[in-house]
CSV table of C-alpha atoms in Angstrom, one decimal:
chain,number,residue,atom,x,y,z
A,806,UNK,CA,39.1,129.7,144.7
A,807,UNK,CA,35.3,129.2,144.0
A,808,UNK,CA,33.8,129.8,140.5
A,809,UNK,CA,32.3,133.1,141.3
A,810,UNK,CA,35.4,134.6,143.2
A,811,UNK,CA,37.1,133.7,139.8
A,812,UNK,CA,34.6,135.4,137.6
A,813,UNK,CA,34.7,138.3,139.7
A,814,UNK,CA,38.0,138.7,140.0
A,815,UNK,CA,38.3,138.3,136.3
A,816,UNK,CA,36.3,141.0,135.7
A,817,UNK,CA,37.6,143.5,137.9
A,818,UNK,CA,40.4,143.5,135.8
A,819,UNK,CA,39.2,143.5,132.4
A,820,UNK,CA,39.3,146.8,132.4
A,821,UNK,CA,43.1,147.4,133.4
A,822,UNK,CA,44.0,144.6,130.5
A,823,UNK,CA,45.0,145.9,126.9
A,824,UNK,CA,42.8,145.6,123.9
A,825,UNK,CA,45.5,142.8,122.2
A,826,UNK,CA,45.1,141.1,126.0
A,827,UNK,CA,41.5,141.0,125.8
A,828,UNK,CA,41.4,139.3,122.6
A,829,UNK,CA,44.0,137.2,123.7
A,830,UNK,CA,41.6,136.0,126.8
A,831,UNK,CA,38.4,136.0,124.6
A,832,UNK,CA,40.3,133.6,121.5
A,833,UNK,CA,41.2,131.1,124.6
A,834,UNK,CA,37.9,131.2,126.5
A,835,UNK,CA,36.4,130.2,122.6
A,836,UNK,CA,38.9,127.4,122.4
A,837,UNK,CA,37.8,126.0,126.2
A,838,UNK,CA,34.4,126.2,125.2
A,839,UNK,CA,35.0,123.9,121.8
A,840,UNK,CA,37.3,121.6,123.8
A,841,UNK,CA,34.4,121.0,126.5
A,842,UNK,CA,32.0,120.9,123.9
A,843,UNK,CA,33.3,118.6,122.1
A,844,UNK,CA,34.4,116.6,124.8
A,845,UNK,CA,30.5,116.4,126.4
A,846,UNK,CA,29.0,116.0,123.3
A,847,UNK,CA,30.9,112.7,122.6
A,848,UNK,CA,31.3,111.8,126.3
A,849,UNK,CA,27.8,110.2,126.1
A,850,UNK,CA,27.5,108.7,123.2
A,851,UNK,CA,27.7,104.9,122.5
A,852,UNK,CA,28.2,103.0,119.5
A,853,UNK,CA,25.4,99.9,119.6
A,854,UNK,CA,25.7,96.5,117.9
A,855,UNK,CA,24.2,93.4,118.2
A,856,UNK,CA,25.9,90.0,119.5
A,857,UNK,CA,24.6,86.6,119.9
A,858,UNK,CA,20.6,88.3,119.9
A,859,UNK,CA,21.4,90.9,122.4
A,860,UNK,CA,22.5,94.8,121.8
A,861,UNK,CA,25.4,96.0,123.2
A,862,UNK,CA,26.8,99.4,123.9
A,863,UNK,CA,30.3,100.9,123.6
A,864,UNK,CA,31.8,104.1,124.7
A,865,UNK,CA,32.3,105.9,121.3
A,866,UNK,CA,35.6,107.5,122.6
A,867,UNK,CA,37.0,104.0,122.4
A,868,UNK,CA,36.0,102.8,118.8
A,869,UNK,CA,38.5,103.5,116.0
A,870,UNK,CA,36.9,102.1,113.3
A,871,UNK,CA,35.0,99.6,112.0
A,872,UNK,CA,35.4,97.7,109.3
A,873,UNK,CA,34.6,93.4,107.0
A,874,UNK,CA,36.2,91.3,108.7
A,875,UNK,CA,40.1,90.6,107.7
A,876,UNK,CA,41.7,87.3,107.1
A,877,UNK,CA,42.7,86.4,111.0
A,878,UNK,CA,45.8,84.5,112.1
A,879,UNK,CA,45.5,82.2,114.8
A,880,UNK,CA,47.4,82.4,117.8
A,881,UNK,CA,48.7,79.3,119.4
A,882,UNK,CA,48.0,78.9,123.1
A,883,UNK,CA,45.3,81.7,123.0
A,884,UNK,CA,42.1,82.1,124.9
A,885,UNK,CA,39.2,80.7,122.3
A,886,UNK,CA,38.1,84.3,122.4
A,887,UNK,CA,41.1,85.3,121.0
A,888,UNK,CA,41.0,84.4,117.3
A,889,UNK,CA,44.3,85.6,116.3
A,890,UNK,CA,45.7,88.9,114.8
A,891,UNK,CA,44.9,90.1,111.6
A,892,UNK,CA,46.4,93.3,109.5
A,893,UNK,CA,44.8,96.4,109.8
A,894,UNK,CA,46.5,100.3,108.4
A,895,UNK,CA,49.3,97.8,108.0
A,896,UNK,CA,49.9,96.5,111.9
A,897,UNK,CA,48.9,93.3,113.3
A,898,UNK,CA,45.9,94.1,115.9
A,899,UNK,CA,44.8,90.9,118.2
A,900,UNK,CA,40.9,89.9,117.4
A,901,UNK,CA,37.9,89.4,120.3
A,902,UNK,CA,35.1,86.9,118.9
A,903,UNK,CA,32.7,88.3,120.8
A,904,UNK,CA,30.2,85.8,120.4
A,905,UNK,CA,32.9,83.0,122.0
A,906,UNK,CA,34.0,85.3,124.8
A,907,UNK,CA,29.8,85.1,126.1
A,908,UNK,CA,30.4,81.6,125.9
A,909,UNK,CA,28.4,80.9,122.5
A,910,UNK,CA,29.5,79.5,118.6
A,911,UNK,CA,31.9,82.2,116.8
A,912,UNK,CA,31.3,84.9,114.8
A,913,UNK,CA,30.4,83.7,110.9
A,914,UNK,CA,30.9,86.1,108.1
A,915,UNK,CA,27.4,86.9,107.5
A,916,UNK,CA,27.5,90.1,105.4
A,917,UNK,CA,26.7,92.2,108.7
A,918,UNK,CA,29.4,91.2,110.6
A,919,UNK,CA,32.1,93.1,111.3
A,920,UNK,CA,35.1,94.1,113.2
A,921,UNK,CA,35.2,97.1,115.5
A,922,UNK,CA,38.3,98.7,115.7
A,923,UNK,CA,39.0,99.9,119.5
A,924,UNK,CA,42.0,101.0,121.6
A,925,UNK,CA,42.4,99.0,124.7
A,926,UNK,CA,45.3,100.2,127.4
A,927,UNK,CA,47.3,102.2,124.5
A,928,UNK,CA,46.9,99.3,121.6
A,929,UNK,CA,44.2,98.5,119.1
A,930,UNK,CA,42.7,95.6,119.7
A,931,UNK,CA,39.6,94.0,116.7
A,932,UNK,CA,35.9,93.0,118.1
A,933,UNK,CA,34.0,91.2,115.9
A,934,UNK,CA,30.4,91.6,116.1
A,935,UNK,CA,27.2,90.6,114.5
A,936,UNK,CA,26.2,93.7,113.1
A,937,UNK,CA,26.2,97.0,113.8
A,938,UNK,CA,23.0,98.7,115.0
A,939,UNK,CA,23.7,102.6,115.5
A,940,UNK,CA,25.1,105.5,117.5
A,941,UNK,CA,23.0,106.0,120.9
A,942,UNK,CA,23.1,109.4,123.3
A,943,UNK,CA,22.7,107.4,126.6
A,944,UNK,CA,22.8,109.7,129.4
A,945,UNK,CA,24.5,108.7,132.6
A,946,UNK,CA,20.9,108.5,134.8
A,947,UNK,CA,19.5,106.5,132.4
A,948,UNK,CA,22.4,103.4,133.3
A,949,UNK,CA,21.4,101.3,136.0
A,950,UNK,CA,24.3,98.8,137.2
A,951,UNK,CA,24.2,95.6,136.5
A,952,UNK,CA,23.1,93.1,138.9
A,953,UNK,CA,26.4,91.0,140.2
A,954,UNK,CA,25.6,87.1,140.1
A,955,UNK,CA,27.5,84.2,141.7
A,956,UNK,CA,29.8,81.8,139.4
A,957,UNK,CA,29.2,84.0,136.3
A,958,UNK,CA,32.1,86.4,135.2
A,959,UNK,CA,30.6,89.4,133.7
A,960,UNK,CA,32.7,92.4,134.5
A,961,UNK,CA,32.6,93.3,131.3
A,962,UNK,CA,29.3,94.8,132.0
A,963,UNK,CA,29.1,97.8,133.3
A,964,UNK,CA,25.5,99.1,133.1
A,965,UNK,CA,22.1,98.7,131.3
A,966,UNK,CA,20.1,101.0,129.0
A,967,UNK,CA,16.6,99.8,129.2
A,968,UNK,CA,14.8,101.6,126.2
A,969,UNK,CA,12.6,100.1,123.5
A,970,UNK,CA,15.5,96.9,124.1
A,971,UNK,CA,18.0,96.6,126.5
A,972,UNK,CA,21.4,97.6,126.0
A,973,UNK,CA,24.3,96.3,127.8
A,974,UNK,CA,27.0,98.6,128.1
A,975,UNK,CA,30.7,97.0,127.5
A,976,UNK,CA,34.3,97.8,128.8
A,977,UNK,CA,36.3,96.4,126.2
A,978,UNK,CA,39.1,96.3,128.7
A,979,UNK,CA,37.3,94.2,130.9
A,980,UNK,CA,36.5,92.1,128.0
A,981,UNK,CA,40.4,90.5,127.6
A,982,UNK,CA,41.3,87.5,130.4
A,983,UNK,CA,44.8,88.3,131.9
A,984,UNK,CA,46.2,86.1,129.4
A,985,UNK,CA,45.4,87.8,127.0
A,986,UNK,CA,46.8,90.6,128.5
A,987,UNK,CA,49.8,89.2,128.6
A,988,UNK,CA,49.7,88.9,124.8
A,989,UNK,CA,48.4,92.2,124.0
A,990,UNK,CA,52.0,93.3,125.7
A,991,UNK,CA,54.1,91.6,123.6
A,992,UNK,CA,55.7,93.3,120.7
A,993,UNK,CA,53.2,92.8,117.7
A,994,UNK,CA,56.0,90.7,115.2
A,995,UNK,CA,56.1,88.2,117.5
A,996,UNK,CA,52.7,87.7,117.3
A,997,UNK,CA,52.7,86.2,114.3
Protein backbone atom coordinates (compact mmCIF):
# COMPACT_ATOMS: atom_id res chain seq x y z
CA UNK A 1 0.00 0.00 0.00
CA UNK A 2 1.49 3.50 -1.04
CA UNK A 3 1.80 6.38 1.50
CA UNK A 4 -1.16 8.23 0.28
CA UNK A 5 -3.58 5.22 -0.02
CA UNK A 6 -2.63 4.91 3.70
CA UNK A 7 -3.21 8.47 4.75
CA UNK A 8 -6.39 8.33 2.96
CA UNK A 9 -7.66 5.47 4.15
CA UNK A 10 -6.69 6.50 7.62
CA UNK A 11 -8.68 9.32 7.45
CA UNK A 12 -11.79 7.99 6.15
CA UNK A 13 -12.10 6.43 9.19
CA UNK A 14 -11.26 8.82 11.76
CA UNK A 15 -14.45 9.67 12.00
CA UNK A 16 -16.16 6.12 12.74
CA UNK A 17 -13.21 5.77 15.62
CA UNK A 18 -14.07 6.62 19.32
CA UNK A 19 -12.80 9.70 21.12
CA UNK A 20 -10.49 7.27 23.62
CA UNK A 21 -9.37 5.63 19.95
CA UNK A 22 -8.36 8.76 18.57
CA UNK A 23 -6.22 9.59 21.33
CA UNK A 24 -4.97 6.35 21.33
CA UNK A 25 -3.74 6.80 17.47
CA UNK A 26 -2.66 10.53 18.15
CA UNK A 27 -0.27 9.37 21.60
CA UNK A 28 1.38 6.66 19.05
CA UNK A 29 1.79 8.80 15.91
CA UNK A 30 3.77 11.40 18.81
CA UNK A 31 5.79 8.51 19.94
CA UNK A 32 6.78 7.50 16.02
CA UNK A 33 7.64 10.97 15.42
CA UNK A 34 10.17 11.14 18.62
CA UNK A 35 11.51 7.60 17.69
CA UNK A 36 12.34 8.93 13.99
CA UNK A 37 13.41 12.01 15.33
CA UNK A 38 15.61 10.92 17.41
CA UNK A 39 16.82 8.36 15.38
CA UNK A 40 17.70 11.02 12.27
CA UNK A 41 19.00 13.40 14.33
CA UNK A 42 21.78 11.12 15.63
CA UNK A 43 21.92 9.02 12.45
CA UNK A 44 24.37 11.75 11.00
CA UNK A 45 26.29 12.69 13.49
CA UNK A 46 30.06 11.69 14.00
CA UNK A 47 32.25 11.94 16.90
CA UNK A 48 35.81 13.48 15.39
CA UNK A 49 39.34 12.90 16.97
CA UNK A 50 42.58 13.21 15.92
CA UNK A 51 45.24 10.23 15.27
CA UNK A 52 48.74 10.24 14.20
CA UNK A 53 48.06 14.17 12.56
CA UNK A 54 44.92 13.22 10.76
CA UNK A 55 41.07 13.61 11.96
CA UNK A 56 39.02 10.85 11.97
CA UNK A 57 35.26 10.36 12.15
CA UNK A 58 33.03 7.88 14.00
CA UNK A 59 29.42 7.07 13.81
CA UNK A 60 28.15 8.53 17.08
CA UNK A 61 25.60 5.59 17.45
CA UNK A 62 28.70 3.44 18.01
CA UNK A 63 30.66 5.44 20.85
CA UNK A 64 29.79 4.53 24.45
CA UNK A 65 31.96 6.56 26.13
CA UNK A 66 35.07 8.11 26.36
CA UNK A 67 37.21 8.24 28.94
CA UNK A 68 41.88 8.64 30.44
CA UNK A 69 43.20 5.98 29.48
CA UNK A 70 43.11 2.80 32.05
CA UNK A 71 46.02 0.70 33.13
CA UNK A 72 45.97 -2.00 30.07
CA UNK A 73 46.92 -5.68 30.30
CA UNK A 74 48.76 -7.17 27.64
CA UNK A 75 47.61 -9.96 25.75
CA UNK A 76 49.95 -12.65 24.77
CA UNK A 77 49.94 -13.67 21.07
CA UNK A 78 47.91 -10.40 20.10
CA UNK A 79 48.00 -8.32 17.02
CA UNK A 80 50.44 -5.15 18.10
CA UNK A 81 47.25 -3.20 17.72
CA UNK A 82 45.77 -4.96 20.30
CA UNK A 83 47.32 -3.62 23.50
CA UNK A 84 45.48 -5.71 25.93
CA UNK A 85 42.24 -5.39 27.98
CA UNK A 86 41.83 -3.08 30.56
CA UNK A 87 38.76 -2.70 33.28
CA UNK A 88 36.08 -0.51 32.48
CA UNK A 89 32.14 -0.31 34.60
CA UNK A 90 33.96 -3.32 36.07
CA UNK A 91 34.44 -5.70 32.76
CA UNK A 92 37.54 -6.31 30.92
CA UNK A 93 37.08 -4.55 27.27
CA UNK A 94 40.04 -5.41 24.66
CA UNK A 95 42.02 -2.05 23.63
CA UNK A 96 42.78 -0.68 19.74
CA UNK A 97 46.08 1.61 19.64
CA UNK A 98 45.00 3.27 17.00
CA UNK A 99 48.06 4.97 16.17
CA UNK A 100 49.83 1.08 15.72
CA UNK A 101 46.92 -0.29 13.82
CA UNK A 102 47.87 2.77 10.80
CA UNK A 103 51.15 1.34 11.12
CA UNK A 104 52.88 4.23 13.28
CA UNK A 105 54.53 4.48 17.13
CA UNK A 106 51.62 3.85 19.99
CA UNK A 107 49.60 6.00 21.64
CA UNK A 108 51.50 7.94 24.67
CA UNK A 109 49.60 9.35 27.55
CA UNK A 110 49.82 12.88 26.61
CA UNK A 111 46.98 14.55 28.74
CA UNK A 112 44.67 14.46 25.45
CA UNK A 113 44.64 11.09 24.83
CA UNK A 114 42.05 9.05 25.48
CA UNK A 115 40.08 5.92 25.16
CA UNK A 116 36.84 5.76 23.22
CA UNK A 117 34.54 3.41 24.44
CA UNK A 118 32.61 1.62 21.37
CA UNK A 119 30.53 -1.43 20.83
CA UNK A 120 31.77 -3.60 18.09
CA UNK A 121 29.46 -6.90 16.95
CA UNK A 122 27.55 -6.89 20.50
CA UNK A 123 30.94 -6.17 22.83
CA UNK A 124 32.78 -3.10 23.94
CA UNK A 125 35.80 -2.80 22.61
CA UNK A 126 38.53 0.59 23.83
CA UNK A 127 40.13 2.99 20.95
CA UNK A 128 42.71 4.94 22.07
CA UNK A 129 43.14 8.10 20.32
CA UNK A 130 45.17 11.23 20.38
CA UNK A 131 42.58 13.58 21.31
CA UNK A 132 39.41 14.26 20.91
CA UNK A 133 38.33 17.05 18.51
CA UNK A 134 34.31 17.37 18.55
CA UNK A 135 30.88 16.15 17.46
CA UNK A 136 30.36 16.80 13.49
CA UNK A 137 26.69 16.70 11.54
CA UNK A 138 28.22 15.14 8.33
CA UNK A 139 25.48 14.62 5.85
CA UNK A 140 25.55 11.60 3.74
CA UNK A 141 26.28 13.75 0.11
CA UNK A 142 28.90 15.33 1.69
CA UNK A 143 31.04 11.57 1.99
CA UNK A 144 32.83 10.76 -1.03
CA UNK A 145 34.32 6.99 -0.97
CA UNK A 146 37.49 6.56 -0.51
CA UNK A 147 39.78 5.74 -3.28
CA UNK A 148 40.83 1.78 -3.13
CA UNK A 149 44.75 1.39 -3.51
CA UNK A 150 46.81 -1.74 -4.27
CA UNK A 151 48.89 -3.48 -1.30
CA UNK A 152 47.41 -1.10 1.27
CA UNK A 153 44.63 -2.48 3.63
CA UNK A 154 42.33 0.31 4.44
CA UNK A 155 38.81 -0.99 4.79
CA UNK A 156 38.53 0.68 7.70
CA UNK A 157 37.81 3.64 5.63
CA UNK A 158 34.77 4.18 4.59
CA UNK A 159 34.36 7.69 3.25
CA UNK A 160 35.89 11.32 3.37
CA UNK A 161 34.57 14.62 4.71
CA UNK A 162 36.51 17.21 2.94
CA UNK A 163 35.67 20.55 5.02
CA UNK A 164 38.08 23.07 6.37
CA UNK A 165 40.35 19.43 7.00
CA UNK A 166 39.67 16.19 5.82
CA UNK A 167 37.96 13.75 7.79
CA UNK A 168 38.20 10.09 7.43
CA UNK A 169 35.27 8.27 8.37
CA UNK A 170 36.04 4.91 10.45
CA UNK A 171 34.26 1.43 10.88
CA UNK A 172 35.53 0.31 14.00
CA UNK A 173 34.49 -3.17 12.95
CA UNK A 174 36.66 -3.02 10.13
CA UNK A 175 39.27 -1.74 12.30
CA UNK A 176 39.95 -5.46 14.26
CA UNK A 177 42.09 -8.26 11.99
CA UNK A 178 40.24 -11.68 12.16
CA UNK A 179 42.50 -12.55 14.96
CA UNK A 180 41.40 -10.34 16.83
CA UNK A 181 38.11 -11.37 16.15
CA UNK A 182 38.76 -14.44 17.37
CA UNK A 183 39.72 -12.90 20.71
CA UNK A 184 36.94 -10.49 20.98
CA UNK A 185 34.75 -13.99 21.03
CA UNK A 186 36.25 -15.53 23.80
CA UNK A 187 34.68 -15.25 27.17
CA UNK A 188 36.30 -11.99 28.79
CA UNK A 189 38.01 -14.08 32.14
CA UNK A 190 39.97 -15.75 29.98
CA UNK A 191 41.29 -12.84 28.65
CA UNK A 192 43.29 -12.05 31.33
Amino acid sequence: MQIDELRREITDRLPTLSDEQVEALWEYMQILTAADVDALENSNKYLTFFCCDQVFGMDIRQVVQIIGIPPITPLPESSAHLRGVASVRDDMIPVVDLRVRLGRDPVADSGKSCMVVTNVQDRSIGILVDAISNVETILPEEICPPPRQEGHNADYVTGIVKRNTVILLVDVDALLTAGDIDLLNMPASSLV
